[in-house]
């Protein structure tokens, strides 16, 4: 418990350090406007990482999030264009519902048919991405076609903070409550720890997984609308390859790919960390050709730092009082 | 009788520019009468994807391939093979290296495109100040040629007060392009204009300028489609942008392909090829031909054209 | 000792089974099994490995659904479609495989899926959960930190968590599938006490064990299964151990510990100054040719760790190992195998068996190099080796290409044993070799150990079963908290001495250490 | 209880009480129940269907040419199958391929003779593979995590070296192998693929190395306890995967005659799809090279058929995705019906 806390604190410190270091080179990075923008920019990644966190905790993986996001986002955009008089809330709910549905397809295959998550989501990833193209006929939906409020919503301010940030904050609190204070959330940890044992103690693994992937899909659906509205354009390839960024954020946040362990704070910090990097690179004028290599190095470093904590020493069998002299004599 | 199959292979499907070119191709086909157009392209803009498509087109024994290439060199082997099997290959928009095609149809000459973009930027910022370029991927051939042309243009004394501070790549992804645009605005407080010779880029840059509340201080220009740019012109982030007419381009390319198939053209230097309503093309020393200078769109005409392409 | 208070044989049965059948792809695991348990009764479920006991437990807890037959709880016919249904009907079980969530706390492990909730919308009340868990442990009179993560607990402590989980749900029937398999003497007594509490509270207990002394110590009645069939049931007070054994096996078993006196040869293995930073220190011992050295200790004393280090599996170990007087460096298991050491691990599921490989493939894995590079042409040779050792151990299986996952727990253990015997070792380390093995096969294993030493092998027998150690070993090494507390010769090793040394209280008997 | 029995014990057990057959009696229905049988049937069905309905499909030259589209990917799928059987995975193969291609271009421009380029590509691949291998074995990191990181690194390094340039003008030798034919009809990469498929099949299914790979995949800890040098095998498999990616880079570079940092973008998923469709269990311990090869051919025939119909690539990805989902889900659904009864 103590130790885990430390890891998240470490990551938080690292982020602050990084931000300050960037600020030294490019002071503009630390201005309120820039930091606000950074926060806004990180929200989508944070939300997706949170949902992915639950999936990874159950020993799963959801590779279809980015495709799901694109499909729900495109559907939301098409809907808003076709029926501009529709209230925004309805459009958003439709996006969420589509995302949920797509997620539940994963959930059914993984939960009830007991198929391996990586294979299922690899398959649905291609299918969903293809459907974006089919449904949109390959055409763009661009800003002047979308209703004004559709575009304005994500970046409008409420009490000086963008809606995106409010939504992300709500998502963080909701997932935290879910992870910590509901049987649903705790069951996911149990499933990830010992899938067979979870069945033995009467957890209905299939139903839990069904809804976990549903949740992941729902979040992707919501982010789909937000993404499309925020960048004011929808086309077949939006968020292409973003699933790996999301997974990388989770991994950096210390969520164990082996399942059973991971915290909301970790997911949030992991996503923030990547956002800081992504936002800092253009500002400190790193050669664009170095960006991908640097991102790779950063991910590997973060993973290595995490791993050092993971490494198992032997079990503690020797009484601690005896340990001191004997280890000295052994050395 | 069986119709003459002409395949139009584009960089990727789901791209408004090429959809418009397809329209032009269909127009040419209708006019020519005996032509069937196969419109195809890979999902993502990769050379490997185009190679797969071309090999299946060879199997289908199409008569001609009209292609906008994702990689000037990588496609040469496969298109060479196609030509050996009697298929006429001509490239348009983004070209194939000379060995791999009979004719390259430039929408306009790269020099003109480069000049045009610098002109628009210069007009917008009053002839002096810092500018930056937001490109697609670092591998995009045509982008790189245009950027090189822009740099050449900037070297002219008329533009001595304009300074290119940075070139960045948004990989044709809206989020990355947006982030790069924000980065440009942040790290270059005196920036006056962003030139984005790619539709995803110009869109993202326009949005970034609006979001950063820099409309009127920083101008975005570049290449884009009227249907996609209308919103940004209205918001004021974009004063003007340019594009050639993709319909005309598709029309001319298809028409030219027909001429090659029927033996009315060979692609020799200096040859003049009739392309229907577009008049005649003249083949230059390196086997290329150009249509017309790019057309500029601003708030006066963008609405009208946004309904067309 | 069957002086348990007599239970009313006319009390209404809590649980009744009728004609339960269960098949797995053509394998009959249970056929027409009937069984009756009454409130306050402790019933021993007895049977050889693969008799179908665990399958029955899984049927009773809703993990498997029977193919035929039905279950009655309190006279009502019930259907357990899921573990949840069974739990709701008051069935709980401590399964043969540990059912634990390492990353969760003790309290949560007990209440997972049923955490106490408050408020609206309902949320988990962590404080209440902790205090309820504490209350259960208080009732059990066991000390356990309820907020510790289970991964930090010892094996014995984990068992108590499982038992606490079974008790936390007001069970009508508590089923324990070999609960003592990895417990030491002291903890077994704690368990007896807990079972006594349950009985007094009117809970029915189904107790599965291969150890007859335990069965006679805690149970009132018995039900015997053989090859998935119901064989007999009755009161333990009315039957003797040999009778029970013959019911179970279908024949008589005579020798319990066929210890043969073998002249000891030269020192074969010598370990000195063996140290590890956290697990053990200053380990000295030697083994002579033809000798059986028993290692005894409480569960978690570090015996397995020493053996694994000796077998080259643990990095960071210092000290010297000599084989036949020659100093050797062992950095990996294959080094150890080459030097003639074999190690049969205790944790069959994780360290021993390859469940998705076939029996032959399991058995020949460590000796592949000696069989040849192109295995395709060596199939008959592989099968012959597998057959030789499987038959010696009385393995029950259909064919050698069967996957090990389809075997019962005990038979899996036999496959693992066969694997190591096939390496033709000089020194064989057996870590709890008879854990989970039925009495008939156990005799076979013991006979086999004796045979090994007559052939000039040396055996290190790590066991938490006192009778086994005392019955088989020439010398008994007792470990406590990562070091060797005492070494007893066969004559000195009395149950009292050994148990006292194992619990660390024999420090004054220093002089015993150097007896050889 | 613990009294020592003094009765002399009977010498060795007179054989087991149970008879154990050498192997399961094989019936035809058992063979049909194999995944490979299902794939083979599907392949035949697709082949016959395509031949009947597509005019240009059944043409030896066309069919031969269609193998160009998958041979390089399939070459990577072979070691990938071994890795996945071993419970590991390598997402970084396409990055390795890009970096190997860049290394070749670099070497070529610095005067390395044509014949040497193959070794440059293989060496670069092996280096990338060893980096993955070291990170996975030395630091006990999950391979999916490591390779998500290294794919960005490898591709990033390729782009650092190349910038917005491209390497072109490769020697004829490369072109001969990348796009040439044997006997003017069989594409060379396909022949290389078949040779390696046989090699890998023998390695995996007939040798002790292969047996150990299965053992590691089925239970890594038990394998270590049985004297298998688990980490050495893992490391070797990563190196093998990297090296095969290097070989694929050599062929692909020869085929397309140029190198850009985005070469072979997204191939990792296609390669993994081939392996999984081939019946290799993502949970490790199960799979066969035959299955993978059948899956490669099946995918090749399906996409080629769709391409002849000029179906857009996007629809093809949908078809492939659905194919993947159906092939794994249908057996499970049928099985479930059976056990429900
Ligand atoms: N999942 C399964 N698939 C196929 N056969 C099985 C399965 N589970 C059990 N069996 C078979 O059912 C029979 C009964 O096994 P079970 O595990 O119930 O035995 P057991 O009495 O608990 O033995 P042990 O004392 O060794 O634990 C065995 O023959 C076993 O091979
Ligand atoms: N806290 C724990 N967490 C996880 N696994 C454990 C833990 N304690 C023990 N085990 C596992 O359970 C098995 C039995 O462990 P045990 O407590 O017997 O330790 P040991 O060192 O083998 O002690 P000994 O052999 O002296 O009984 C071992 O295989 C060990 O890996
Ligand atoms: Mg059992
Ligand atoms: Mg032990």
PDB file of N, CA and C in Angstrom, chain B residues 48, chain D residues 69 72-73 76 93-94 97 155 248 252 255 263-272:
ATOM      1  N   UNK B  48       2.820   0.297 -50.068  1.00  0.00           N
ATOM      2  CA  UNK B  48       2.561  -1.144 -50.099  1.00  0.00           C
ATOM      3  C   UNK B  48       1.122  -1.429 -50.498  1.00  0.00           C
TER       4      UNK B  48
ATOM      5  N   UNK D  69       2.223 -10.296 -52.413  1.00  0.00           N
ATOM      6  CA  UNK D  69       1.570  -9.423 -51.435  1.00  0.00           C
ATOM      7  C   UNK D  69       1.710  -9.895 -50.003  1.00  0.00           C
ATOM      8  N   UNK D  72       6.412 -11.543 -47.603  1.00  0.00           N
ATOM      9  CA  UNK D  72       7.276 -10.942 -46.571  1.00  0.00           C
ATOM     10  C   UNK D  72       6.611 -10.973 -45.208  1.00  0.00           C
ATOM     11  N   UNK D  73       5.315 -10.645 -45.193  1.00  0.00           N
ATOM     12  CA  UNK D  73       4.609 -10.677 -43.908  1.00  0.00           C
ATOM     13  C   UNK D  73       4.630 -12.089 -43.348  1.00  0.00           C
ATOM     14  N   UNK D  76       7.658 -13.123 -41.511  1.00  0.00           N
ATOM     15  CA  UNK D  76       7.727 -12.656 -40.122  1.00  0.00           C
ATOM     16  C   UNK D  76       6.755 -13.452 -39.257  1.00  0.00           C
ATOM     17  N   UNK D  93       7.868  -5.558 -34.910  1.00  0.00           N
ATOM     18  CA  UNK D  93       8.449  -6.083 -36.143  1.00  0.00           C
ATOM     19  C   UNK D  93       8.463  -5.080 -37.290  1.00  0.00           C
ATOM     20  N   UNK D  94       7.394  -4.294 -37.412  1.00  0.00           N
ATOM     21  CA  UNK D  94       7.389  -3.377 -38.552  1.00  0.00           C
ATOM     22  C   UNK D  94       8.437  -2.283 -38.350  1.00  0.00           C
ATOM     23  N   UNK D  97      11.675  -3.804 -39.252  1.00  0.00           N
ATOM     24  CA  UNK D  97      11.769  -3.879 -40.705  1.00  0.00           C
ATOM     25  C   UNK D  97      12.213  -2.522 -41.274  1.00  0.00           C
ATOM     26  N   UNK D 155      11.167   2.891 -35.359  1.00  0.00           N
ATOM     27  CA  UNK D 155      10.679   3.702 -36.458  1.00  0.00           C
ATOM     28  C   UNK D 155      11.188   5.144 -36.322  1.00  0.00           C
ATOM     29  N   UNK D 248      12.785  -9.944 -44.230  1.00  0.00           N
ATOM     30  CA  UNK D 248      11.621  -9.363 -44.906  1.00  0.00           C
ATOM     31  C   UNK D 248      11.965  -7.972 -45.422  1.00  0.00           C
ATOM     32  N   UNK D 252      11.493  -6.832 -49.159  1.00  0.00           N
ATOM     33  CA  UNK D 252      10.565  -5.737 -49.443  1.00  0.00           C
ATOM     34  C   UNK D 252      11.300  -4.576 -50.102  1.00  0.00           C
ATOM     35  N   UNK D 255      11.808  -5.340 -53.505  1.00  0.00           N
ATOM     36  CA  UNK D 255      10.576  -5.325 -54.279  1.00  0.00           C
ATOM     37  C   UNK D 255      10.162  -3.910 -54.628  1.00  0.00           C
ATOM     38  N   UNK D 263       7.892   2.756 -44.188  1.00  0.00           N
ATOM     39  CA  UNK D 263       7.794   1.495 -44.901  1.00  0.00           C
ATOM     40  C   UNK D 263       7.155   0.437 -43.991  1.00  0.00           C
ATOM     41  N   UNK D 264       6.281  -0.365 -44.557  1.00  0.00           N
ATOM     42  CA  UNK D 264       5.635  -1.470 -43.820  1.00  0.00           C
ATOM     43  C   UNK D 264       4.848  -1.012 -42.601  1.00  0.00           C
ATOM     44  N   UNK D 265       4.290   0.168 -42.682  1.00  0.00           N
ATOM     45  CA  UNK D 265       3.516   0.698 -41.556  1.00  0.00           C
ATOM     46  C   UNK D 265       2.343  -0.234 -41.234  1.00  0.00           C
ATOM     47  N   UNK D 266       2.172  -0.544 -39.962  1.00  0.00           N
ATOM     48  CA  UNK D 266       0.992  -1.312 -39.561  1.00  0.00           C
ATOM     49  C   UNK D 266       1.060  -2.805 -39.847  1.00  0.00           C
ATOM     50  N   UNK D 267       2.207  -3.293 -40.265  1.00  0.00           N
ATOM     51  CA  UNK D 267       2.292  -4.712 -40.594  1.00  0.00           C
ATOM     52  C   UNK D 267       2.160  -5.610 -39.380  1.00  0.00           C
ATOM     53  N   UNK D 268       2.546  -5.093 -38.220  1.00  0.00           N
ATOM     54  CA  UNK D 268       2.551  -5.972 -37.043  1.00  0.00           C
ATOM     55  C   UNK D 268       1.172  -6.602 -36.835  1.00  0.00           C
ATOM     56  N   UNK D 269       0.142  -5.803 -37.044  1.00  0.00           N
ATOM     57  CA  UNK D 269      -1.187  -6.341 -36.784  1.00  0.00           C
ATOM     58  C   UNK D 269      -1.565  -7.391 -37.822  1.00  0.00           C
ATOM     59  N   UNK D 270      -1.158  -7.163 -39.064  1.00  0.00           N
ATOM     60  CA  UNK D 270      -1.461  -8.158 -40.092  1.00  0.00           C
ATOM     61  C   UNK D 270      -0.727  -9.469 -39.802  1.00  0.00           C
ATOM     62  N   UNK D 271       0.523  -9.331 -39.366  1.00  0.00           N
ATOM     63  CA  UNK D 271       1.307 -10.528 -39.053  1.00  0.00           C
ATOM     64  C   UNK D 271       0.657 -11.294 -37.902  1.00  0.00           C
ATOM     65  N   UNK D 272       0.267 -10.560 -36.877  1.00  0.00           N
ATOM     66  CA  UNK D 272      -0.338 -11.218 -35.718  1.00  0.00           C
ATOM     67  C   UNK D 272      -1.670 -11.848 -36.117  1.00  0.00           C
TER      68      UNK D 272
END
